[in-house]
């Protein structure tokens, strides 16, 4: 197989584009897909201060790498989740990446800073671990971004993540979630703009990017992921993709192009009743925000001073 | 003869298959969907049409990460 761009021997194939790429042309392809996504959805401008949600996995490290290469001012935020056998090594990967490139990595550690971990928080708040984890991460990214004066939070959600979430939302016809499933969520009083610059790249491409760039990332999965619904949706979509390359992209892109009105009213209504949480200041529609409730139930302290970048 | 040594992840383990073998054939033999993995031969990424020689050290690296993020 030859590189579609320069005809040198290919090292990666992207079946949905029916194309192979050599190393350099593939890295260029990834950068240009990010550039296109940023431009098409007006995600951010050259002067924005970007906070990248860094997990130590392939997507977030590749995203950070690409944003820096494209010239964005991007710091990272790593959240230690207190998950045995996973949080230790993934934090190491994130730190090593930042150190090697002289980038600034902010850190928050759930056990050390808030007095709970994903497992204990989930048990105390009667949630599944991924729900407690997602809630904690979203809250902390928002707070750190607002307090640190960042314009935008960038997450490593790729095409496969978005297609899987879309499939789940459509299977339940969850209009509120469909309304929020955009590549850009505008900021507002108390919360930053959120963007997903990898929506035009599949996770196989992100893993290949890291391998070709020599980025050491956390390959072993989080132990909490095993058997969850999200993975089931990805598996199902990959079986379809195997038979019809491009199916995932047309599913997700079709939603962006033609399904954008779904649940639009629900989203507007949700933003109406927002007020600051009396405990932490985050916007919420309930008396106390969901994060503070979880932390208090888990016996921790939600009012922690968050790290703010030195810049 | 030197078989092809294959490193699998999640959980980490190693199997041997007779070589030479095509990358796509190897994946099929071990029950992987192409879209869900990368094939790395002696440290270098290869495309599906590659032939993996006897004695090669192969890694089949899953690319699907989980978690409702
Ligand atoms: S798999 Fe679940 S618990 Fe693990 S990091 Fe992802 S969201 Fe958190
Ligand atoms: Zn090329
Ligand atoms: Zn709160």
Coordinates of C-alpha atoms and ligand atoms in Angstrom, one line a residue:
Chain A
X1 CA 0.0 0.0 0.0
X2 CA 1.3 3.5 -0.9
X3 CA 0.8 6.9 0.7
X4 CA -2.1 8.7 -0.9
X5 CA -0.2 12.0 -0.7
X6 CA 3.5 11.2 -1.7
X7 CA 3.4 7.6 -2.9
X8 CA 6.0 6.4 -0.4
X9 CA 5.2 3.1 1.4
X10 CA 2.2 3.5 3.7
X11 CA 2.4 2.7 7.4
X12 CA -1.3 3.5 8.3
X13 CA -4.5 3.0 6.4
X14 CA -7.6 5.0 7.1
X15 CA -10.3 2.8 5.5
X16 CA -13.1 5.3 5.7
X17 CA -11.0 7.6 3.5
X18 CA -9.9 4.6 1.4
X19 CA -6.4 5.8 1.9
X20 CA -3.0 4.9 3.2
X21 CA -0.4 7.4 4.6
X22 CA 3.3 7.4 5.2
X23 CA 4.3 8.7 8.7
X24 CA 4.8 12.3 7.8
X25 CA 1.7 12.6 5.6
X26 CA -0.4 10.9 8.3
X27 CA 0.8 13.3 11.0
X28 CA -0.1 16.1 8.6
X29 CA -3.5 14.5 8.0
X30 CA -4.2 14.5 11.8
X31 CA -3.2 18.1 12.2
X32 CA -5.3 19.2 9.3
X33 CA -8.4 17.3 10.5
X34 CA -8.0 19.2 13.8
X35 CA -7.6 22.5 12.1
X36 CA -10.7 21.9 10.0
X37 CA -12.8 20.9 13.0
X38 CA -11.6 24.0 14.9
X39 CA -12.5 26.2 11.9
X40 CA -15.7 24.6 10.9
X41 CA -17.2 24.8 14.4
X42 CA -15.4 28.0 15.5
X43 CA -13.9 26.3 18.5
X44 CA -11.2 28.7 19.4
X45 CA -9.0 31.5 18.1
X46 CA -5.2 31.9 18.2
X47 CA -5.3 34.1 21.3
X48 CA -7.4 31.9 23.4
X49 CA -5.9 30.2 26.5
X50 CA -6.7 26.5 26.2
X51 CA -7.0 24.0 29.0
X52 CA -6.6 20.5 27.8
X53 CA -8.3 17.7 29.8
X54 CA -5.4 15.2 30.0
X55 CA -5.9 11.6 31.1
X56 CA -2.6 10.1 30.1
X57 CA -4.4 8.1 27.4
X58 CA -3.8 8.4 23.6
X59 CA -6.6 10.9 22.8
X60 CA -5.7 13.6 25.3
X61 CA -2.0 13.4 24.7
X62 CA -2.3 13.4 21.0
X63 CA -4.8 16.4 21.2
X64 CA -2.4 18.3 23.4
X65 CA 0.5 17.6 21.1
X66 CA -1.5 18.7 18.0
X67 CA -2.8 21.9 19.6
X68 CA 0.7 22.9 20.6
X69 CA 2.0 22.1 17.1
X70 CA -0.7 24.2 15.7
X71 CA 0.5 27.1 17.8
X72 CA -2.2 27.2 20.5
X73 CA -1.4 28.3 24.1
X74 CA -2.5 25.1 25.7
X75 CA -1.9 23.9 29.3
X76 CA -3.0 20.5 30.6
X77 CA -5.0 19.5 33.6
X78 CA -4.6 16.0 35.0
X79 CA -7.1 14.7 37.6
X80 CA -5.9 11.8 39.8
X81 CA -9.0 9.5 40.2
X82 CA -7.6 7.3 42.9
X83 CA -8.1 4.1 40.8
X84 CA -5.7 1.3 41.8
X85 CA -3.3 0.2 39.2
X86 CA -4.5 2.8 36.7
X87 CA -4.3 6.3 38.1
X88 CA -0.6 5.9 39.1
X89 CA 0.8 5.0 35.7
X90 CA -1.6 7.3 33.7
X91 CA -0.5 10.2 35.8
X92 CA 3.1 9.3 35.1
X93 CA 2.5 9.3 31.4
X94 CA 0.9 12.7 31.5
X95 CA 3.8 14.1 33.6
X96 CA 6.4 12.6 31.4
X97 CA 4.8 14.0 28.3
X98 CA 4.6 17.5 29.7
X99 CA 8.1 17.4 31.1
X100 CA 9.6 16.3 27.8
X101 CA 7.9 19.3 26.0
X102 CA 8.3 21.9 28.7
X103 CA 4.5 22.2 28.9
X104 CA 2.5 23.2 32.0
X105 CA 0.5 20.4 33.6
X106 CA -1.9 21.3 36.4
X107 CA -2.9 18.6 38.7
X108 CA -5.8 17.8 41.0
X109 CA -6.0 14.6 43.0
X110 CA -9.4 13.4 44.2
X111 CA -8.1 11.5 47.3
X112 CA -5.5 14.0 48.4
X113 CA -7.4 17.2 47.5
X114 CA -11.0 16.2 48.1
X115 CA -10.9 13.1 50.4
X116 CA -12.6 10.6 48.1
X117 CA -11.9 8.5 45.1
X118 CA -14.0 7.3 42.2
X119 CA -15.0 4.0 43.9
X120 CA -15.9 5.5 47.3
X121 CA -17.6 8.5 45.7
X122 CA -19.7 6.2 43.5
X123 CA -20.7 4.0 46.4
X124 CA -21.6 6.9 48.7
X125 CA -23.7 8.6 46.0
X126 CA -25.2 5.4 44.7
X127 CA -23.9 5.9 41.1
X128 CA -21.9 3.6 38.8
X129 CA -18.2 4.5 38.9
X130 CA -18.1 6.1 35.5
X131 CA -20.9 8.4 36.4
X132 CA -19.2 9.6 39.6
X133 CA -16.0 9.9 37.6
X134 CA -17.5 11.9 34.8
X135 CA -19.3 14.2 37.2
X136 CA -16.1 14.9 39.2
X137 CA -14.0 15.5 36.1
X138 CA -16.5 17.9 34.4
X139 CA -16.9 19.9 37.6
X140 CA -13.2 20.2 38.3
X141 CA -12.3 21.1 34.6
X142 CA -14.9 23.8 34.7
X143 CA -13.8 25.2 38.0
X144 CA -10.1 25.2 37.2
X145 CA -10.8 26.8 33.8
X146 CA -13.0 29.5 35.2
X147 CA -10.6 30.3 38.1
X148 CA -7.5 30.1 36.0
X149 CA -8.9 32.4 33.3
X150 CA -8.9 29.9 30.5
X151 CA -11.1 30.7 27.6
X152 CA -11.8 27.1 26.6
X153 CA -11.6 23.5 27.8
X154 CA -10.5 21.0 25.1
X155 CA -11.3 17.4 25.5
X156 CA -10.0 14.4 23.6
X157 CA -13.4 13.0 22.5
X158 CA -12.9 11.5 19.1
X159 CA -15.2 10.4 16.3
X160 CA -15.6 6.9 17.9
X161 CA -16.5 8.4 21.3
X162 CA -19.1 10.7 19.7
X163 CA -20.6 8.1 17.5
X164 CA -21.0 5.7 20.5
X165 CA -22.5 8.4 22.7
X166 CA -24.8 9.3 19.8
X167 CA -25.9 5.7 19.4
X168 CA -26.7 5.5 23.1
X169 CA -28.6 8.8 23.0
X170 CA -30.6 7.7 20.0
X171 CA -31.4 4.3 21.4
X172 CA -33.0 6.1 24.3
X173 CA -34.1 9.1 22.3
X174 CA -32.7 11.2 25.1
X175 CA -33.4 14.7 23.7
X176 CA -31.6 16.6 26.5
X177 CA -28.4 14.7 25.9
X178 CA -28.7 14.9 22.1
X179 CA -29.0 18.7 22.5
X180 CA -25.8 18.8 24.5
X181 CA -23.9 16.5 22.2
X182 CA -22.2 19.2 20.1
X183 CA -18.5 19.7 19.2
X184 CA -18.7 23.1 20.9
X185 CA -20.7 24.0 24.0
X186 CA -20.7 27.8 24.4
X187 CA -19.5 29.1 27.7
X188 CA -21.7 31.1 30.1
X189 CA -21.9 32.6 33.6
X190 CA -19.6 30.3 35.6
X191 CA -18.7 27.8 33.0
X192 CA -16.1 27.8 30.2
X193 CA -16.6 27.0 26.5
X194 CA -16.0 23.3 25.8
X195 CA -14.7 22.0 22.5
X196 CA -13.9 18.6 21.0
X197 CA -11.2 19.2 18.3
X198 CA -10.8 15.4 17.6
X199 CA -14.3 14.8 16.2
X200 CA -13.0 14.3 12.7
X201 CA -10.5 11.6 13.8
X202 CA -11.2 8.0 14.8
X203 CA -9.6 6.4 17.8
X204 CA -7.5 4.1 15.6
X205 CA -6.0 7.3 14.1
X206 CA -5.3 8.7 17.5
X207 CA -3.5 5.6 18.6
X208 CA -1.5 5.5 15.4
X209 CA -0.6 9.2 15.9
X210 CA 0.9 8.4 19.3
X211 CA 2.8 5.4 18.0
X212 CA 4.3 7.3 15.1
X213 CA 5.1 10.3 17.3
X214 CA 6.7 8.2 19.9
X215 CA 4.2 9.3 22.6
X216 CA 4.1 6.9 25.4
X217 CA 0.5 6.6 26.6
X218 CA -1.5 4.6 29.0
X219 CA -2.5 1.5 26.9
X220 CA -4.1 -0.6 29.6
X221 CA -7.7 0.3 30.1
X222 CA -9.2 1.7 33.3
X223 CA -10.5 -1.3 35.2
X224 CA -13.9 0.4 35.7
X225 CA -14.5 0.4 31.9
X226 CA -14.9 -3.3 31.5
X227 CA -18.3 -4.3 30.2
X228 CA -19.8 -0.8 30.3
X229 CA -22.5 0.2 27.9
X230 CA -20.3 2.7 26.1
X231 CA -17.9 0.0 25.1
X232 CA -20.8 -2.2 23.9
X233 CA -21.9 0.6 21.5
X234 CA -18.3 1.0 20.2
X235 CA -18.1 -2.7 19.5
X236 CA -21.4 -2.7 17.7
X237 CA -20.3 0.3 15.6
X238 CA -17.0 -1.3 14.8
X239 CA -18.7 -4.4 13.5
X240 CA -20.8 -2.2 11.2
X241 CA -17.7 -0.2 10.2
X242 CA -15.9 -3.3 9.3
X243 CA -18.5 -4.1 6.6
X244 CA -19.1 -0.5 5.5
X245 CA -16.1 1.7 6.1
X246 CA -17.3 5.3 6.8
X247 CA -20.5 4.2 8.5
X248 CA -19.5 5.8 11.9
X249 CA -18.5 9.1 10.3
X250 CA -21.7 9.4 8.3
X251 CA -23.8 8.5 11.3
X252 CA -22.2 11.2 13.4
X253 CA -21.7 13.9 10.7
X254 CA -25.3 13.4 9.5
X255 CA -26.4 14.1 13.1
X256 CA -24.4 17.4 13.1
X257 CA -25.7 18.4 9.7
X258 CA -29.3 17.3 9.9
X259 CA -30.1 16.5 13.5
X260 CA -29.0 19.7 15.1
X261 CA -32.5 20.8 16.0
X262 CA -33.1 17.7 18.1
X263 CA -33.8 18.8 21.7
X264 CA -32.9 22.4 21.1
X265 CA -35.7 23.6 23.3
X266 CA -34.6 21.3 26.1
X267 CA -31.2 22.8 26.2
X268 CA -32.4 26.4 26.4
X269 CA -34.8 25.5 29.2
X270 CA -32.0 23.9 31.2
X271 CA -29.8 27.0 31.1
X272 CA -32.7 29.1 32.4
X273 CA -32.9 28.1 36.0
X274 CA -29.1 28.2 36.7
X275 CA -27.7 29.9 39.9
X276 CA -24.4 29.5 41.6
X277 CA -24.0 26.6 44.1
X278 CA -23.9 28.1 47.6
X279 CA -21.0 25.7 48.5
X280 CA -18.6 25.9 45.5
X281 CA -20.0 28.6 43.2
X282 CA -20.6 26.3 40.2
X283 CA -23.8 27.0 38.2
X284 CA -26.5 24.5 39.1
X285 CA -30.3 24.2 39.0
X286 CA -30.6 22.5 42.4
X287 CA -30.1 23.9 45.9
X288 CA -26.5 22.4 46.1
X289 CA -24.7 21.2 43.0
X290 CA -24.4 17.4 42.2
X291 CA -20.6 17.5 42.8
X292 CA -20.8 19.0 46.3
X293 CA -23.5 16.5 47.2
X294 CA -21.3 13.6 46.0
X295 CA -18.2 14.9 47.9
X296 CA -20.2 15.5 51.1
X297 CA -21.8 12.0 51.0
X298 CA -18.3 10.5 50.4
X299 CA -17.1 12.3 53.6
X300 CA -14.8 14.7 51.7
X301 CA -14.5 18.5 51.4
X302 CA -15.8 20.1 48.2
X303 CA -14.4 23.6 49.0
X304 CA -10.9 23.1 47.9
X305 CA -8.5 25.7 46.5
X306 CA -7.8 24.7 42.9
X307 CA -4.5 25.0 41.1
X308 CA -4.1 28.0 38.9
X309 CA -1.6 28.3 36.1
X310 CA 1.5 30.4 36.7
X311 CA 1.1 32.2 33.4
Chain B
X1 CA 11.4 -22.5 12.8
X2 CA 10.9 -19.1 14.5
X3 CA 7.2 -18.6 15.0
X4 CA 5.6 -15.1 15.1
X5 CA 5.4 -14.0 18.7
X6 CA 2.3 -11.9 19.3
X7 CA 1.8 -9.6 22.3
X8 CA -1.8 -9.0 23.2
X9 CA -3.1 -6.4 25.7
X10 CA -5.9 -6.0 28.2
X11 CA -4.9 -8.2 29.7
X12 CA -1.2 -8.4 28.6
X13 CA -0.3 -11.9 27.3
X14 CA 1.7 -13.5 24.5
X15 CA 0.8 -16.1 22.0
X16 CA 2.7 -17.7 19.1
X17 CA 1.4 -18.4 15.6
X18 CA 3.2 -19.9 12.6
X19 CA 4.7 -17.4 10.2
X20 CA 4.8 -15.9 7.7
X21 CA 1.3 -14.6 8.0
X22 CA -0.6 -11.6 6.5
X23 CA -1.6 -8.9 9.0
X24 CA -5.3 -9.1 8.2
X25 CA -5.2 -12.9 8.3
X26 CA -3.5 -12.8 11.7
X27 CA -6.2 -10.5 13.1
X28 CA -8.9 -12.8 11.7
X29 CA -7.2 -15.8 13.2
X30 CA -7.1 -14.3 16.6
X31 CA -10.7 -12.9 16.4
X32 CA -9.9 -9.2 16.1
X33 CA -11.8 -6.5 14.2
X34 CA -9.4 -4.4 12.1
X35 CA -11.0 -1.2 13.1
X36 CA -10.3 -1.9 16.8
X37 CA -6.6 -2.5 16.8
X38 CA -3.2 -1.5 15.5
X39 CA -0.6 -4.0 14.3
X40 CA 2.9 -3.2 15.3
X41 CA 5.7 -5.4 13.8
X42 CA 9.2 -5.1 15.4
X43 CA 8.2 -1.7 16.7
X44 CA 6.8 -0.3 13.4
X45 CA 3.2 0.3 12.5
X46 CA 2.1 -1.8 9.4
X47 CA -0.9 -1.7 7.1
X48 CA -3.3 -4.6 6.6
X49 CA -1.6 -5.8 3.4
X50 CA 1.7 -6.4 5.2
X51 CA 3.2 -9.9 5.5
X52 CA 4.7 -10.7 8.9
X53 CA 7.8 -12.8 8.6
X54 CA 8.9 -15.8 10.8
X55 CA 10.6 -14.7 13.9
X56 CA 8.9 -11.3 14.1
X57 CA 7.8 -9.7 17.3
X58 CA 4.2 -8.4 16.9
X59 CA 2.0 -6.3 19.1
X60 CA -1.7 -6.2 18.6
X61 CA -2.7 -3.0 20.3
X62 CA -6.3 -2.3 21.1
X63 CA -7.4 1.3 20.3
X64 CA -10.8 1.2 21.9
X65 CA -11.0 3.1 25.2
X66 CA -14.0 2.9 27.4
X67 CA -15.7 5.0 30.0
X68 CA -18.6 7.4 29.6
X69 CA -16.4 10.4 29.6
Ligands
LIG1 S1 -13.6 4.2 32.6 FE1 -15.1 5.2 33.9 S2 -14.1 5.3 35.9 FE2 -12.5 4.8 34.4 S3 -11.6 6.8 33.8 FE3 -13.2 6.3 32.3 S4 -15.1 7.3 33.2 FE4 -13.6 7.2 34.8
LIG2 ZN1 3.4 10.5 2.3
LIG3 ZN1 -21.2 22.9 44.4

